[in-house]
PDB file of C-alpha atoms in Angstrom:
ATOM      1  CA  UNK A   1      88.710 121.625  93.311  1.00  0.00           C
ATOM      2  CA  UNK A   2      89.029 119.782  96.323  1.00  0.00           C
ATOM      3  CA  UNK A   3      93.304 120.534  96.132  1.00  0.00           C
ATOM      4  CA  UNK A   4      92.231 124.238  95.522  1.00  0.00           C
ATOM      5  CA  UNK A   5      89.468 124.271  98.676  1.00  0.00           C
ATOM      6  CA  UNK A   6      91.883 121.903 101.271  1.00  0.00           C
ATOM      7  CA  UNK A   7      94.911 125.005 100.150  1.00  0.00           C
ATOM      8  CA  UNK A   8      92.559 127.680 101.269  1.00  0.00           C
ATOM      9  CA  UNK A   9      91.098 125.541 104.594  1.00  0.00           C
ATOM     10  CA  UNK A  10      94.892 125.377 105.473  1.00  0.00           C
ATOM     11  CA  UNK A  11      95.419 129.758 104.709  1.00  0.00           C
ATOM     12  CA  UNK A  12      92.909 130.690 106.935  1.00  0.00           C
ATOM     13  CA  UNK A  13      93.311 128.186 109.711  1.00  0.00           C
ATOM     14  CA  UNK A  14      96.958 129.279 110.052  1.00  0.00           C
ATOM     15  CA  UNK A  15      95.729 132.373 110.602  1.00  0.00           C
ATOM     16  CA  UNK A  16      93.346 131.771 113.194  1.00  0.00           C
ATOM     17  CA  UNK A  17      95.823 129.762 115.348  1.00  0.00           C
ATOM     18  CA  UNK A  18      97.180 133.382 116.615  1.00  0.00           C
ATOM     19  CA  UNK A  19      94.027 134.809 117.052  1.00  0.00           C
ATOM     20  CA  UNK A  20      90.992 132.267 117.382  1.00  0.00           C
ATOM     21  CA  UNK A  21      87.538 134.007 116.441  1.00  0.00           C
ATOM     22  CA  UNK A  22      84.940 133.341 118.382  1.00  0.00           C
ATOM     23  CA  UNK A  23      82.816 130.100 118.226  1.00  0.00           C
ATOM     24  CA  UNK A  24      79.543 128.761 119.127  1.00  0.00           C
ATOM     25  CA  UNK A  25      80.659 125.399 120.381  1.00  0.00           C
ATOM     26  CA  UNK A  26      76.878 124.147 121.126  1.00  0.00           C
ATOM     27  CA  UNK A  27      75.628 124.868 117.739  1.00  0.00           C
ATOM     28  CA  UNK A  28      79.044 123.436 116.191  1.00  0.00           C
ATOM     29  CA  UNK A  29      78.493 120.091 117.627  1.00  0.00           C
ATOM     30  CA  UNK A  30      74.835 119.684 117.013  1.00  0.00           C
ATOM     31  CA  UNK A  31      75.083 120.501 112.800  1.00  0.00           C
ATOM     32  CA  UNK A  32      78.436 118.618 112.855  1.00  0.00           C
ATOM     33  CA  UNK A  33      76.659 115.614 114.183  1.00  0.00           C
ATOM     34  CA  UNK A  34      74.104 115.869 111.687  1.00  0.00           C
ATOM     35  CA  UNK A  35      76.270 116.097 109.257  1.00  0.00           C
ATOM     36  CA  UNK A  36      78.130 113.217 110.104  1.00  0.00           C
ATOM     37  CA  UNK A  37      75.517 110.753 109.913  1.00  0.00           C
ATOM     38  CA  UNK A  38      74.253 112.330 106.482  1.00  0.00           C
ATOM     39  CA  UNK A  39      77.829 111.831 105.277  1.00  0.00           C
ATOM     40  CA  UNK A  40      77.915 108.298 106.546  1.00  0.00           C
ATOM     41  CA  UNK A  41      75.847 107.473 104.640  1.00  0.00           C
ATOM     42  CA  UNK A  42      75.951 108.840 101.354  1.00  0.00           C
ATOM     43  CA  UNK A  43      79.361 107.558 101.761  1.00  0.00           C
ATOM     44  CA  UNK A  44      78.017 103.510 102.624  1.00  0.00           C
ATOM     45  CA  UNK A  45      75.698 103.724  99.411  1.00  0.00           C
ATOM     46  CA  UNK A  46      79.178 105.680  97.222  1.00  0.00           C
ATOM     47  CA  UNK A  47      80.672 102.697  98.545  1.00  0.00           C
ATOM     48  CA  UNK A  48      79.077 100.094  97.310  1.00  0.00           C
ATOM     49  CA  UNK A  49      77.999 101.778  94.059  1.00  0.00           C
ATOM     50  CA  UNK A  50      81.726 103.289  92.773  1.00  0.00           C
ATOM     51  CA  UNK A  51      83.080 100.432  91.321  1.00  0.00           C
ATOM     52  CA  UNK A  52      86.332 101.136  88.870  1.00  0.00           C
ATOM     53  CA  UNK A  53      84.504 105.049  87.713  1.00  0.00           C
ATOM     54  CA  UNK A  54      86.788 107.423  88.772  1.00  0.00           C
ATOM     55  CA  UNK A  55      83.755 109.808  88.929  1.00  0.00           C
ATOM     56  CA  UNK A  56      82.247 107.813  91.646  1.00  0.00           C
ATOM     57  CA  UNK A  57      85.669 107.284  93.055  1.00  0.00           C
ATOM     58  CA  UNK A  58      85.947 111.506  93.236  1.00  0.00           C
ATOM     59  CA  UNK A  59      82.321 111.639  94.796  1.00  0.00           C
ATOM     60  CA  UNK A  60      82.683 109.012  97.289  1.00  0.00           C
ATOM     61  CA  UNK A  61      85.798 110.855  98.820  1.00  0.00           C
ATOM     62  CA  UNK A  62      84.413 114.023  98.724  1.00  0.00           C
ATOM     63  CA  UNK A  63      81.609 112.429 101.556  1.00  0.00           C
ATOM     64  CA  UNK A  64      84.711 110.331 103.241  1.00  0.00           C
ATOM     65  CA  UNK A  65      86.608 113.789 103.494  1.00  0.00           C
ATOM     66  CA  UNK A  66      83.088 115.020 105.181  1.00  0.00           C
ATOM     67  CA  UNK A  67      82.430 112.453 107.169  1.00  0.00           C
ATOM     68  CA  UNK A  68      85.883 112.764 108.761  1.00  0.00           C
ATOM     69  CA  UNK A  69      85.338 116.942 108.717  1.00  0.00           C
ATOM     70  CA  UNK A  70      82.433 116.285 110.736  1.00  0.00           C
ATOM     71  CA  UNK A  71      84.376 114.177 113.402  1.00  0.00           C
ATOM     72  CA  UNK A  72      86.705 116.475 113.807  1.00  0.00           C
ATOM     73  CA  UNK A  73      84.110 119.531 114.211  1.00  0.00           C
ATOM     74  CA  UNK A  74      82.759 117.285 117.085  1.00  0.00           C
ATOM     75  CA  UNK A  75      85.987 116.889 118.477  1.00  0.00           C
ATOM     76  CA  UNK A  76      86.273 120.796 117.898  1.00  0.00           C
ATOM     77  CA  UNK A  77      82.850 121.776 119.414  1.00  0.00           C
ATOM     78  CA  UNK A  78      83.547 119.183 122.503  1.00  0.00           C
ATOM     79  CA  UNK A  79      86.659 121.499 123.486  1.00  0.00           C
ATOM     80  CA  UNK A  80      84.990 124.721 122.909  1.00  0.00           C
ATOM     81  CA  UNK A  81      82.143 123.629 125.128  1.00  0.00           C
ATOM     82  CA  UNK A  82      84.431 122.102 127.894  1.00  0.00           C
ATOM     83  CA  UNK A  83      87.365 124.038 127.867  1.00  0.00           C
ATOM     84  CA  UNK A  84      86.515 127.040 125.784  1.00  0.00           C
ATOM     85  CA  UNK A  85      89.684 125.340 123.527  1.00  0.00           C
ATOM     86  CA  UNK A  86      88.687 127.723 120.538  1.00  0.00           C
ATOM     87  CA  UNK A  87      92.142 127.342 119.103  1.00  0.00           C
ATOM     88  CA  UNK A  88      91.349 123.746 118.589  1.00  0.00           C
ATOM     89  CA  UNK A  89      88.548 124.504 115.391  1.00  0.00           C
ATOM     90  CA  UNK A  90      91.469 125.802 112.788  1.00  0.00           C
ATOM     91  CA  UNK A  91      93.941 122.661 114.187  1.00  0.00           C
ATOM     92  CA  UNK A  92      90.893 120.477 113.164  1.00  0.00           C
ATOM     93  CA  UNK A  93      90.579 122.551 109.816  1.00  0.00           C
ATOM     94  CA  UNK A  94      94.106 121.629 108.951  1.00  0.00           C
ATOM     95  CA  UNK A  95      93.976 117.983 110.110  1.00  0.00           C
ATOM     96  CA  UNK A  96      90.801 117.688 107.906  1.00  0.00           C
ATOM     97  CA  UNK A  97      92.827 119.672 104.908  1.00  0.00           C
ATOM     98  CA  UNK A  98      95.065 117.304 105.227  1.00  0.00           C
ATOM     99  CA  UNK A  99      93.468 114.478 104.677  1.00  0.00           C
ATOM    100  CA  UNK A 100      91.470 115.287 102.100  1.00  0.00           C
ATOM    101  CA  UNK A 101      94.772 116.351 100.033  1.00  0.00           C
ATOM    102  CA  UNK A 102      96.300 112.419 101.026  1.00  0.00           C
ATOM    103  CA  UNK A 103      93.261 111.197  99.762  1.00  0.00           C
ATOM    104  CA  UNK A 104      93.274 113.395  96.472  1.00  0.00           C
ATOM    105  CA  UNK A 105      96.606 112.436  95.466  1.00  0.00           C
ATOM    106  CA  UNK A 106      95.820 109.110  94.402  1.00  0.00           C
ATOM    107  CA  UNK A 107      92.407 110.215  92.516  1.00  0.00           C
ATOM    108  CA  UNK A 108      94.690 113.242  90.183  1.00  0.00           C
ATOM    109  CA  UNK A 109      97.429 110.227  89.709  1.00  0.00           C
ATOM    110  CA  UNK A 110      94.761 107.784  88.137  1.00  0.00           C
ATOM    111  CA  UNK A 111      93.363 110.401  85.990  1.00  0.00           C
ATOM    112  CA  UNK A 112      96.136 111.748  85.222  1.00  0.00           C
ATOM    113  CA  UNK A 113      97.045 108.349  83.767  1.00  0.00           C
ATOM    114  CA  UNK A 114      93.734 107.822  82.143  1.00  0.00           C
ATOM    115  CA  UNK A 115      94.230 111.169  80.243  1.00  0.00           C
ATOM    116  CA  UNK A 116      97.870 110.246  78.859  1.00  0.00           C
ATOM    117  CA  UNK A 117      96.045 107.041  77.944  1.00  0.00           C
ATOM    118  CA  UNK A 118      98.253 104.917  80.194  1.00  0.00           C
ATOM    119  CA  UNK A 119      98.497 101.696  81.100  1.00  0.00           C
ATOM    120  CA  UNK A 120      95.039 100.212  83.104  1.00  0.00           C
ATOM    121  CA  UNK A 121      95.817  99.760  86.685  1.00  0.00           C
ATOM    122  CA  UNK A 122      95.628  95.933  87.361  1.00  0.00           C
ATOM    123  CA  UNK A 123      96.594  94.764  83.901  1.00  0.00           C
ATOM    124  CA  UNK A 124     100.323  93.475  82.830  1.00  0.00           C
ATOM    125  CA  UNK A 125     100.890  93.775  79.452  1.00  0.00           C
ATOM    126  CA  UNK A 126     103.300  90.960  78.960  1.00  0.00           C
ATOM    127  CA  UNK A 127     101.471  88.974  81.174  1.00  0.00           C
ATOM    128  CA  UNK A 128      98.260  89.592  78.213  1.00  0.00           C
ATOM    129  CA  UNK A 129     100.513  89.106  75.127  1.00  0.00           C
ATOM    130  CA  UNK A 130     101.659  85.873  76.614  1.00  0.00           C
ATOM    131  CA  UNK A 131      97.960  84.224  77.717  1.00  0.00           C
ATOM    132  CA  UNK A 132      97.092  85.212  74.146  1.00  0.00           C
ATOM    133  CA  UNK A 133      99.983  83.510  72.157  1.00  0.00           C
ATOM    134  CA  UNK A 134      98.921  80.492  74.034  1.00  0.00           C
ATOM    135  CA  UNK A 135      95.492  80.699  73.139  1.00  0.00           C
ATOM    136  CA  UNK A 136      94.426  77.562  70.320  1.00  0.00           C
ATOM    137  CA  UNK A 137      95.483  78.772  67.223  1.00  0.00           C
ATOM    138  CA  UNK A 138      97.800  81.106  67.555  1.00  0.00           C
ATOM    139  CA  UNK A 139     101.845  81.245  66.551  1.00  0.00           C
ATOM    140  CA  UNK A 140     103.082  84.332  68.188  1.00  0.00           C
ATOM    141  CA  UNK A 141     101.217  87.939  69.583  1.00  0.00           C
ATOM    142  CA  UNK A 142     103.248  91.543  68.608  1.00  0.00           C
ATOM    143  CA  UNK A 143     103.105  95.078  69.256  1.00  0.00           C
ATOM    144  CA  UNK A 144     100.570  94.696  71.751  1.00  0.00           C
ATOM    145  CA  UNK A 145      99.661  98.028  73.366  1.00  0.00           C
ATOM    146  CA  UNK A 146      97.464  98.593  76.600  1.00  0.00           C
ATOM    147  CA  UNK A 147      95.568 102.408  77.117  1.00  0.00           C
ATOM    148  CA  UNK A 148      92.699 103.458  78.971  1.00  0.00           C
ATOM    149  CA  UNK A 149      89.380 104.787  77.185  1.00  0.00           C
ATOM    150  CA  UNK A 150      88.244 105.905  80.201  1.00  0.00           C
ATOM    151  CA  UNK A 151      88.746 104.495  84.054  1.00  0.00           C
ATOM    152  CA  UNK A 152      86.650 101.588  83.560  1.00  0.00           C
ATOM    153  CA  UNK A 153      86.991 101.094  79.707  1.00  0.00           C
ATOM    154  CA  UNK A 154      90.593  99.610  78.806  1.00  0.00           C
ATOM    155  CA  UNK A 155      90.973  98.772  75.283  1.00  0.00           C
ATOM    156  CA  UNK A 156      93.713  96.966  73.259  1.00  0.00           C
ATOM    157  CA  UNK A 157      95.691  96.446  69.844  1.00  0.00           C
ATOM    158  CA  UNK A 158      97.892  93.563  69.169  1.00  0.00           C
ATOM    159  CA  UNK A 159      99.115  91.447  66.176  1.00  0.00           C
ATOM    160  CA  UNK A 160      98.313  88.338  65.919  1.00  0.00           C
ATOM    161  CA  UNK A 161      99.564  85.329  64.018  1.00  0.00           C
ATOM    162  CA  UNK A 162      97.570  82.619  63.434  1.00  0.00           C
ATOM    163  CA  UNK A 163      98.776  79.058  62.959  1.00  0.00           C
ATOM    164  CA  UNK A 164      98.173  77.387  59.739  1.00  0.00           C
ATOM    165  CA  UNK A 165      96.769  77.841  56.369  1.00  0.00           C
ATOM    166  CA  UNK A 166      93.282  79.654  57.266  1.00  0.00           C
ATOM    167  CA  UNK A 167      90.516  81.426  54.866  1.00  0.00           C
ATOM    168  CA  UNK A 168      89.723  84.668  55.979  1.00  0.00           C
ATOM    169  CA  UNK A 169      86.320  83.227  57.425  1.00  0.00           C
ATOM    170  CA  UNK A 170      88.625  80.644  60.195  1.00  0.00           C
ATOM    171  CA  UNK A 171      90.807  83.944  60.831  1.00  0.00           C
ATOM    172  CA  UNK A 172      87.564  86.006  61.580  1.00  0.00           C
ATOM    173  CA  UNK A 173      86.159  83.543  64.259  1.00  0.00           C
ATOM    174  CA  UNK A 174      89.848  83.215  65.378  1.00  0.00           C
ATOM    175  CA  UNK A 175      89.977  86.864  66.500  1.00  0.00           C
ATOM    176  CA  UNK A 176      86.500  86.530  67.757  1.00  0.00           C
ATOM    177  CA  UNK A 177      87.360  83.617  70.191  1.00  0.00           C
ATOM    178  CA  UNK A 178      90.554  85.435  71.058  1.00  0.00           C
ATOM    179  CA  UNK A 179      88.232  88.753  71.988  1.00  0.00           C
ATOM    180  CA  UNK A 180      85.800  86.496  73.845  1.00  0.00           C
ATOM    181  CA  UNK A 181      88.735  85.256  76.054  1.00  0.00           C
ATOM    182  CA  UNK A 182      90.059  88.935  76.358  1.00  0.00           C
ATOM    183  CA  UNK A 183      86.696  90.071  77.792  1.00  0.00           C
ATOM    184  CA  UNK A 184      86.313  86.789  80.202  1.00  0.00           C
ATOM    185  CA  UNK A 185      89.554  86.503  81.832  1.00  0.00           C
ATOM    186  CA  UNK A 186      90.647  90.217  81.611  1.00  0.00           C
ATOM    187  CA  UNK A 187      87.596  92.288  81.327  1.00  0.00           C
ATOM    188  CA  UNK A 188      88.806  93.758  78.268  1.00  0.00           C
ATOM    189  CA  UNK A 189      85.626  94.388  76.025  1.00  0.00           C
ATOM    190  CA  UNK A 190      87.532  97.052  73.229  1.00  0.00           C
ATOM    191  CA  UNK A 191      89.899  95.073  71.417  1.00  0.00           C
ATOM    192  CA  UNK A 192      91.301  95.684  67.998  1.00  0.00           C
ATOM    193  CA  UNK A 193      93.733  92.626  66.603  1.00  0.00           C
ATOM    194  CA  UNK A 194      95.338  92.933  63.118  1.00  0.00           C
ATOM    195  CA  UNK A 195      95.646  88.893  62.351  1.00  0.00           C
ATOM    196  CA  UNK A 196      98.627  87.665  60.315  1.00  0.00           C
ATOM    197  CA  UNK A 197      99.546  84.275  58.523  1.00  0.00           C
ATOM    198  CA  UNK A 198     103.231  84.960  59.243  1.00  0.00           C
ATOM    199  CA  UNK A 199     104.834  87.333  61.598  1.00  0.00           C
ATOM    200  CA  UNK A 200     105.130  91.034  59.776  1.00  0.00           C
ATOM    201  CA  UNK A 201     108.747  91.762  60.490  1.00  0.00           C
ATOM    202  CA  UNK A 202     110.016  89.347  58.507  1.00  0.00           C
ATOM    203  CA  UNK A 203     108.244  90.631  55.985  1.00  0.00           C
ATOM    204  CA  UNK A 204     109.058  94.188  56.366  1.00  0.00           C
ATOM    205  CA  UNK A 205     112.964  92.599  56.026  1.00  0.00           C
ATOM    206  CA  UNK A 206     111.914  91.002  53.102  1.00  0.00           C
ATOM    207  CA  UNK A 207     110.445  94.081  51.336  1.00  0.00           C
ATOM    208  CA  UNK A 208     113.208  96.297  52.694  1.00  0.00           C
ATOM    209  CA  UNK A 209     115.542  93.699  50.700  1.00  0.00           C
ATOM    210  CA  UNK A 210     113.651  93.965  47.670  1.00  0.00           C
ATOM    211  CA  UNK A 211     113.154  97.332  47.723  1.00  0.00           C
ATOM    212  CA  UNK A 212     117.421  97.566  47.475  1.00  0.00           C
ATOM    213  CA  UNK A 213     117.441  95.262  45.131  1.00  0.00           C
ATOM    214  CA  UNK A 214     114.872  97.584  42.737  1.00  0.00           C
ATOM    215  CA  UNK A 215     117.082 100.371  43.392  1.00  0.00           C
ATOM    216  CA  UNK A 216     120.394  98.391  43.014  1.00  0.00           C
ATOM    217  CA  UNK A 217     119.109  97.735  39.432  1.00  0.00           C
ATOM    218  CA  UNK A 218     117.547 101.214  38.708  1.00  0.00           C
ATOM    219  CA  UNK A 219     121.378 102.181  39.121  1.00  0.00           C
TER     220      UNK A 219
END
């Protein structure tokens, strides 16, 4: 929406810069001073309130992109009182367009990434699969895999071997002190680990081997 609005802003200023319409400069420059401190602040409290949602991310530029509109239509309604500089409302239409499409870019990119379920912004995969193999207990981490729930939610599914003969009751609080220490140091609070007493490639090998061997002899 706010691509789709800044496209149109840009239309009809462009065609205003050959023939400037007629504007009430005074009136301008009072509402757009309103509206700047209205914007101010909604944007302060969107501020300190957003956080990692890209909801709140969306909102709070929506009042940044205001906030600057409204600086711009003082700038606009000084030079229409001053200098009768009418063609200087659709130049600040543009600038304003403009800015709100810079700042836009970078909100579509992240959710464009949280839709294909990419990789959360801030988090290294290898960097992950590497803290977690050193964690107490554990041999070796595999086919670890990072996507986004949502913009705040990142969840995760590795493999993980455990060291030594355990019973499946030692495994379980394994993986629980392993998703404890995901949550703590990464912030990762949806994890899903399949735990292993040896790595499974080796035994995928192994039961590809067999398998020949069952068909060598059916033959």
């Amino acid at each position: 929406l706010l691509v789709a609005v800044s496209g149109w802003i840009i239309y009809e200023a462009i065609h205003r810069l050959s023939d400037p319409p007629e504007v009430a400069g005074t009136g301008l420059l009072v509402v757009a001073t309103l509206g700047l401190v209205v914007n101010l602040v909604s944007a302060v409290v969107l501020a300190r309130a957003q956080g990692n949602s890209l909801n709140m991310r969306g909102a709070f530029i929506h009042m940044s992109a205001d906030a600057a509109g409204s600086v711009a239509a003082i700038a606009a309604g000084v030079a229409i009182v001053a200098w009768q500089a009418e063609w200087v409302d659709p130049v600040a239409s543009i600038g304003i367009a403009v800015l709100v499409l810079f700042a836009t870019w970078g909100l579509l990119r992240d959710t464009t990434s949280v839709l294909l379920e990419g990789t959360p912004k801030g988090l290294d995969p290898d960097a992950i699969e590497a803290a977690v193999a050193g964690h107490d207990g554990v041999d070796a981490v595999h086919h670890l895999h990072l996507w986004s729930l949502s913009s705040d939610q990142p969840a995760l599914s590795a493999h993980v071997v455990l060291s030594g003969e355990v019973t499946l009751h030692e495994a379980q609080e394994r993986g629980d002190r392993i998703k404890q220490f995901l949550a703590s140091r990464f912030d990762i609070n949806h994890a899903t680990l399949e735990l292993e007493c040896h790595p499974c490639e080796p035994q995928d090998d192994e039961w590809r081997a067999s398998d020949r061997v069952r068909t060598d002899e059916g033959r």
